[in-house]
Amino acid sequence: MASVITLDRIAALLEEAPAWAKIGLTVPNERLRAHAHHELARHIDSALYQPIQTDMAQLPLPL
């Protein structure tokens, strides 16, 4: 099931992002800020658009 993209969901993902990336947005070094931007984008993209990894050995439970 696809995740619904809402402002609350994006805000939650920003809270879950790596601390170094959030802090990196404020550093005076342009290269480090660019790395931080990419890490935040990668974190949000993977949470919203990448398939959830499932263990194939796990037995599915009926709902």
PDB file of N, CA and C in Angstrom:
ATOM      1  N   MET A   1       0.840  -1.174   0.000  1.00  0.00           N
ATOM      2  CA  MET A   1       0.000   0.000   0.000  1.00  0.00           C
ATOM      3  C   MET A   1       0.887   1.241   0.000  1.00  0.00           C
ATOM      4  N   ALA A   2       0.599   2.167  -0.878  1.00  0.00           N
ATOM      5  CA  ALA A   2       1.383   3.387  -0.994  1.00  0.00           C
ATOM      6  C   ALA A   2       1.091   4.313   0.172  1.00  0.00           C
ATOM      7  N   SER A   3       2.114   4.999   0.580  1.00  0.00           N
ATOM      8  CA  SER A   3       1.971   5.961   1.663  1.00  0.00           C
ATOM      9  C   SER A   3       1.313   7.232   1.127  1.00  0.00           C
ATOM     10  N   VAL A   4       0.385   7.778   1.884  1.00  0.00           N
ATOM     11  CA  VAL A   4      -0.261   9.025   1.495  1.00  0.00           C
ATOM     12  C   VAL A   4       0.677  10.171   1.851  1.00  0.00           C
ATOM     13  N   ILE A   5       0.900  11.052   0.885  1.00  0.00           N
ATOM     14  CA  ILE A   5       1.805  12.168   1.101  1.00  0.00           C
ATOM     15  C   ILE A   5       1.004  13.355   1.626  1.00  0.00           C
ATOM     16  N   THR A   6       1.280  13.710   2.857  1.00  0.00           N
ATOM     17  CA  THR A   6       0.639  14.865   3.486  1.00  0.00           C
ATOM     18  C   THR A   6       1.725  15.714   4.141  1.00  0.00           C
ATOM     19  N   LEU A   7       1.363  16.918   4.500  1.00  0.00           N
ATOM     20  CA  LEU A   7       2.317  17.775   5.201  1.00  0.00           C
ATOM     21  C   LEU A   7       2.742  17.156   6.526  1.00  0.00           C
ATOM     22  N   ASP A   8       1.811  16.506   7.215  1.00  0.00           N
ATOM     23  CA  ASP A   8       2.143  15.847   8.482  1.00  0.00           C
ATOM     24  C   ASP A   8       3.142  14.711   8.260  1.00  0.00           C
ATOM     25  N   ARG A   9       2.959  13.950   7.174  1.00  0.00           N
ATOM     26  CA  ARG A   9       3.868  12.835   6.870  1.00  0.00           C
ATOM     27  C   ARG A   9       5.263  13.362   6.561  1.00  0.00           C
ATOM     28  N   ILE A  10       5.346  14.417   5.765  1.00  0.00           N
ATOM     29  CA  ILE A  10       6.649  15.000   5.432  1.00  0.00           C
ATOM     30  C   ILE A  10       7.314  15.564   6.683  1.00  0.00           C
ATOM     31  N   ALA A  11       6.540  16.226   7.543  1.00  0.00           N
ATOM     32  CA  ALA A  11       7.088  16.753   8.792  1.00  0.00           C
ATOM     33  C   ALA A  11       7.638  15.627   9.661  1.00  0.00           C
ATOM     34  N   ALA A  12       6.919  14.516   9.729  1.00  0.00           N
ATOM     35  CA  ALA A  12       7.386  13.365  10.518  1.00  0.00           C
ATOM     36  C   ALA A  12       8.682  12.804   9.929  1.00  0.00           C
ATOM     37  N   LEU A  13       8.761  12.742   8.609  1.00  0.00           N
ATOM     38  CA  LEU A  13       9.976  12.236   7.970  1.00  0.00           C
ATOM     39  C   LEU A  13      11.162  13.158   8.229  1.00  0.00           C
ATOM     40  N   LEU A  14      10.916  14.460   8.249  1.00  0.00           N
ATOM     41  CA  LEU A  14      12.002  15.390   8.564  1.00  0.00           C
ATOM     42  C   LEU A  14      12.483  15.196   9.997  1.00  0.00           C
ATOM     43  N   GLU A  15      11.567  14.906  10.911  1.00  0.00           N
ATOM     44  CA  GLU A  15      11.963  14.633  12.295  1.00  0.00           C
ATOM     45  C   GLU A  15      12.797  13.363  12.393  1.00  0.00           C
ATOM     46  N   GLU A  16      12.492  12.368  11.549  1.00  0.00           N
ATOM     47  CA  GLU A  16      13.199  11.082  11.579  1.00  0.00           C
ATOM     48  C   GLU A  16      14.519  11.116  10.817  1.00  0.00           C
ATOM     49  N   ALA A  17      14.761  12.163  10.063  1.00  0.00           N
ATOM     50  CA  ALA A  17      15.980  12.258   9.250  1.00  0.00           C
ATOM     51  C   ALA A  17      17.210  12.282  10.146  1.00  0.00           C
ATOM     52  N   PRO A  18      18.362  11.878   9.586  1.00  0.00           N
ATOM     53  CA  PRO A  18      19.600  11.893  10.374  1.00  0.00           C
ATOM     54  C   PRO A  18      19.908  13.292  10.904  1.00  0.00           C
ATOM     55  N   ALA A  19      20.315  13.342  12.153  1.00  0.00           N
ATOM     56  CA  ALA A  19      20.593  14.628  12.800  1.00  0.00           C
ATOM     57  C   ALA A  19      21.700  15.384  12.072  1.00  0.00           C
ATOM     58  N   TRP A  20      22.721  14.671  11.597  1.00  0.00           N
ATOM     59  CA  TRP A  20      23.830  15.368  10.949  1.00  0.00           C
ATOM     60  C   TRP A  20      23.347  16.108   9.704  1.00  0.00           C
ATOM     61  N   ALA A  21      22.353  15.546   9.000  1.00  0.00           N
ATOM     62  CA  ALA A  21      21.849  16.197   7.791  1.00  0.00           C
ATOM     63  C   ALA A  21      21.057  17.454   8.143  1.00  0.00           C
ATOM     64  N   LYS A  22      20.275  17.384   9.207  1.00  0.00           N
ATOM     65  CA  LYS A  22      19.508  18.565   9.613  1.00  0.00           C
ATOM     66  C   LYS A  22      20.450  19.676  10.075  1.00  0.00           C
ATOM     67  N   ILE A  23      21.466  19.321  10.830  1.00  0.00           N
ATOM     68  CA  ILE A  23      22.438  20.312  11.290  1.00  0.00           C
ATOM     69  C   ILE A  23      23.260  20.819  10.108  1.00  0.00           C
ATOM     70  N   GLY A  24      23.536  19.915   9.160  1.00  0.00           N
ATOM     71  CA  GLY A  24      24.335  20.273   7.993  1.00  0.00           C
ATOM     72  C   GLY A  24      23.714  21.353   7.140  1.00  0.00           C
ATOM     73  N   LEU A  25      22.407  21.540   7.243  1.00  0.00           N
ATOM     74  CA  LEU A  25      21.751  22.595   6.466  1.00  0.00           C
ATOM     75  C   LEU A  25      22.179  23.992   6.919  1.00  0.00           C
ATOM     76  N   THR A  26      22.726  24.093   8.122  1.00  0.00           N
ATOM     77  CA  THR A  26      23.058  25.405   8.694  1.00  0.00           C
ATOM     78  C   THR A  26      24.544  25.741   8.636  1.00  0.00           C
ATOM     79  N   VAL A  27      25.380  24.830   8.182  1.00  0.00           N
ATOM     80  CA  VAL A  27      26.819  25.084   8.196  1.00  0.00           C
ATOM     81  C   VAL A  27      27.197  26.080   7.101  1.00  0.00           C
ATOM     82  N   PRO A  28      28.274  26.830   7.303  1.00  0.00           N
ATOM     83  CA  PRO A  28      28.665  27.829   6.317  1.00  0.00           C
ATOM     84  C   PRO A  28      29.352  27.246   5.074  1.00  0.00           C
ATOM     85  N   ASN A  29      29.650  25.963   5.072  1.00  0.00           N
ATOM     86  CA  ASN A  29      30.331  25.324   3.944  1.00  0.00           C
ATOM     87  C   ASN A  29      29.302  24.855   2.912  1.00  0.00           C
ATOM     88  N   GLU A  30      29.384  25.388   1.693  1.00  0.00           N
ATOM     89  CA  GLU A  30      28.402  25.078   0.648  1.00  0.00           C
ATOM     90  C   GLU A  30      28.386  23.593   0.290  1.00  0.00           C
ATOM     91  N   ARG A  31      29.548  22.959   0.256  1.00  0.00           N
ATOM     92  CA  ARG A  31      29.631  21.538  -0.087  1.00  0.00           C
ATOM     93  C   ARG A  31      28.919  20.674   0.958  1.00  0.00           C
ATOM     94  N   LEU A  32      29.112  20.982   2.234  1.00  0.00           N
ATOM     95  CA  LEU A  32      28.445  20.228   3.290  1.00  0.00           C
ATOM     96  C   LEU A  32      26.939  20.448   3.275  1.00  0.00           C
ATOM     97  N   ARG A  33      26.506  21.689   2.980  1.00  0.00           N
ATOM     98  CA  ARG A  33      25.069  21.956   2.862  1.00  0.00           C
ATOM     99  C   ARG A  33      24.460  21.150   1.718  1.00  0.00           C
ATOM    100  N   ALA A  34      25.184  21.045   0.608  1.00  0.00           N
ATOM    101  CA  ALA A  34      24.687  20.264  -0.530  1.00  0.00           C
ATOM    102  C   ALA A  34      24.562  18.790  -0.154  1.00  0.00           C
ATOM    103  N   HIS A  35      25.538  18.256   0.580  1.00  0.00           N
ATOM    104  CA  HIS A  35      25.452  16.860   1.041  1.00  0.00           C
ATOM    105  C   HIS A  35      24.255  16.671   1.965  1.00  0.00           C
ATOM    106  N   ALA A  36      24.015  17.642   2.816  1.00  0.00           N
ATOM    107  CA  ALA A  36      22.876  17.566   3.743  1.00  0.00           C
ATOM    108  C   ALA A  36      21.559  17.599   2.976  1.00  0.00           C
ATOM    109  N   HIS A  37      21.455  18.463   1.979  1.00  0.00           N
ATOM    110  CA  HIS A  37      20.243  18.522   1.146  1.00  0.00           C
ATOM    111  C   HIS A  37      19.979  17.176   0.480  1.00  0.00           C
ATOM    112  N   HIS A  38      21.025  16.594  -0.084  1.00  0.00           N
ATOM    113  CA  HIS A  38      20.860  15.311  -0.764  1.00  0.00           C
ATOM    114  C   HIS A  38      20.471  14.195   0.205  1.00  0.00           C
ATOM    115  N   GLU A  39      21.041  14.209   1.389  1.00  0.00           N
ATOM    116  CA  GLU A  39      20.693  13.176   2.369  1.00  0.00           C
ATOM    117  C   GLU A  39      19.242  13.301   2.820  1.00  0.00           C
ATOM    118  N   LEU A  40      18.779  14.519   3.054  1.00  0.00           N
ATOM    119  CA  LEU A  40      17.377  14.711   3.427  1.00  0.00           C
ATOM    120  C   LEU A  40      16.455  14.276   2.289  1.00  0.00           C
ATOM    121  N   ALA A  41      16.805  14.640   1.061  1.00  0.00           N
ATOM    122  CA  ALA A  41      15.995  14.235  -0.090  1.00  0.00           C
ATOM    123  C   ALA A  41      15.976  12.715  -0.227  1.00  0.00           C
ATOM    124  N   ARG A  42      17.128  12.073  -0.043  1.00  0.00           N
ATOM    125  CA  ARG A  42      17.221  10.610  -0.128  1.00  0.00           C
ATOM    126  C   ARG A  42      16.368   9.954   0.962  1.00  0.00           C
ATOM    127  N   HIS A  43      16.409  10.505   2.158  1.00  0.00           N
ATOM    128  CA  HIS A  43      15.634   9.961   3.275  1.00  0.00           C
ATOM    129  C   HIS A  43      14.132  10.049   2.987  1.00  0.00           C
ATOM    130  N   ILE A  44      13.683  11.208   2.537  1.00  0.00           N
ATOM    131  CA  ILE A  44      12.255  11.386   2.251  1.00  0.00           C
ATOM    132  C   ILE A  44      11.826  10.528   1.071  1.00  0.00           C
ATOM    133  N   ASP A  45      12.637  10.501   0.012  1.00  0.00           N
ATOM    134  CA  ASP A  45      12.307   9.691  -1.160  1.00  0.00           C
ATOM    135  C   ASP A  45      12.203   8.214  -0.798  1.00  0.00           C
ATOM    136  N   SER A  46      13.151   7.717  -0.035  1.00  0.00           N
ATOM    137  CA  SER A  46      13.114   6.286   0.302  1.00  0.00           C
ATOM    138  C   SER A  46      11.916   5.953   1.179  1.00  0.00           C
ATOM    139  N   ALA A  47      11.518   6.877   2.045  1.00  0.00           N
ATOM    140  CA  ALA A  47      10.369   6.615   2.914  1.00  0.00           C
ATOM    141  C   ALA A  47       9.048   6.687   2.151  1.00  0.00           C
ATOM    142  N   LEU A  48       8.969   7.546   1.150  1.00  0.00           N
ATOM    143  CA  LEU A  48       7.707   7.733   0.431  1.00  0.00           C
ATOM    144  C   LEU A  48       7.549   6.832  -0.788  1.00  0.00           C
ATOM    145  N   TYR A  49       8.635   6.559  -1.511  1.00  0.00           N
ATOM    146  CA  TYR A  49       8.499   5.938  -2.824  1.00  0.00           C
ATOM    147  C   TYR A  49       9.150   4.569  -2.989  1.00  0.00           C
ATOM    148  N   GLN A  50      10.021   4.185  -2.107  1.00  0.00           N
ATOM    149  CA  GLN A  50      10.679   2.891  -2.251  1.00  0.00           C
ATOM    150  C   GLN A  50       9.813   1.794  -1.653  1.00  0.00           C
ATOM    151  N   PRO A  51       9.798   0.624  -2.277  1.00  0.00           N
ATOM    152  CA  PRO A  51       8.999  -0.478  -1.720  1.00  0.00           C
ATOM    153  C   PRO A  51       9.528  -0.890  -0.352  1.00  0.00           C
ATOM    154  N   ILE A  52       8.623  -1.295   0.480  1.00  0.00           N
ATOM    155  CA  ILE A  52       8.984  -1.752   1.816  1.00  0.00           C
ATOM    156  C   ILE A  52       9.678  -3.100   1.690  1.00  0.00           C
ATOM    157  N   GLN A  53      10.820  -3.232   2.330  1.00  0.00           N
ATOM    158  CA  GLN A  53      11.555  -4.490   2.307  1.00  0.00           C
ATOM    159  C   GLN A  53      10.848  -5.498   3.204  1.00  0.00           C
ATOM    160  N   THR A  54      10.545  -6.646   2.642  1.00  0.00           N
ATOM    161  CA  THR A  54       9.892  -7.686   3.437  1.00  0.00           C
ATOM    162  C   THR A  54      10.781  -8.915   3.457  1.00  0.00           C
ATOM    163  N   ASP A  55      10.697  -9.631   4.512  1.00  0.00           N
ATOM    164  CA  ASP A  55      11.448 -10.863   4.666  1.00  0.00           C
ATOM    165  C   ASP A  55      10.643 -11.992   4.015  1.00  0.00           C
ATOM    166  N   MET A  56      11.199 -12.601   2.995  1.00  0.00           N
ATOM    167  CA  MET A  56      10.485 -13.646   2.261  1.00  0.00           C
ATOM    168  C   MET A  56      10.271 -14.891   3.111  1.00  0.00           C
ATOM    169  N   ALA A  57      11.037 -15.041   4.190  1.00  0.00           N
ATOM    170  CA  ALA A  57      10.886 -16.193   5.063  1.00  0.00           C
ATOM    171  C   ALA A  57       9.724 -15.986   6.059  1.00  0.00           C
ATOM    172  N   GLN A  58       9.267 -14.750   6.169  1.00  0.00           N
ATOM    173  CA  GLN A  58       8.174 -14.446   7.082  1.00  0.00           C
ATOM    174  C   GLN A  58       6.846 -14.955   6.523  1.00  0.00           C
ATOM    175  N   LEU A  59       6.110 -15.687   7.321  1.00  0.00           N
ATOM    176  CA  LEU A  59       4.809 -16.177   6.880  1.00  0.00           C
ATOM    177  C   LEU A  59       3.778 -15.065   6.958  1.00  0.00           C
ATOM    178  N   PRO A  60       2.998 -14.859   5.907  1.00  0.00           N
ATOM    179  CA  PRO A  60       1.973 -13.821   5.967  1.00  0.00           C
ATOM    180  C   PRO A  60       0.833 -14.231   6.893  1.00  0.00           C
ATOM    181  N   LEU A  61       0.345 -13.295   7.664  1.00  0.00           N
ATOM    182  CA  LEU A  61      -0.772 -13.565   8.555  1.00  0.00           C
ATOM    183  C   LEU A  61      -2.068 -13.086   7.903  1.00  0.00           C
ATOM    184  N   PRO A  62      -3.108 -13.903   7.929  1.00  0.00           N
ATOM    185  CA  PRO A  62      -4.363 -13.448   7.346  1.00  0.00           C
ATOM    186  C   PRO A  62      -4.981 -12.352   8.202  1.00  0.00           C
ATOM    187  N   LEU A  63      -5.600 -11.401   7.545  1.00  0.00           N
ATOM    188  CA  LEU A  63      -6.239 -10.307   8.282  1.00  0.00           C
ATOM    189  C   LEU A  63      -7.677 -10.580   8.527  1.00  0.00           C
TER     190      LEU A  63
END
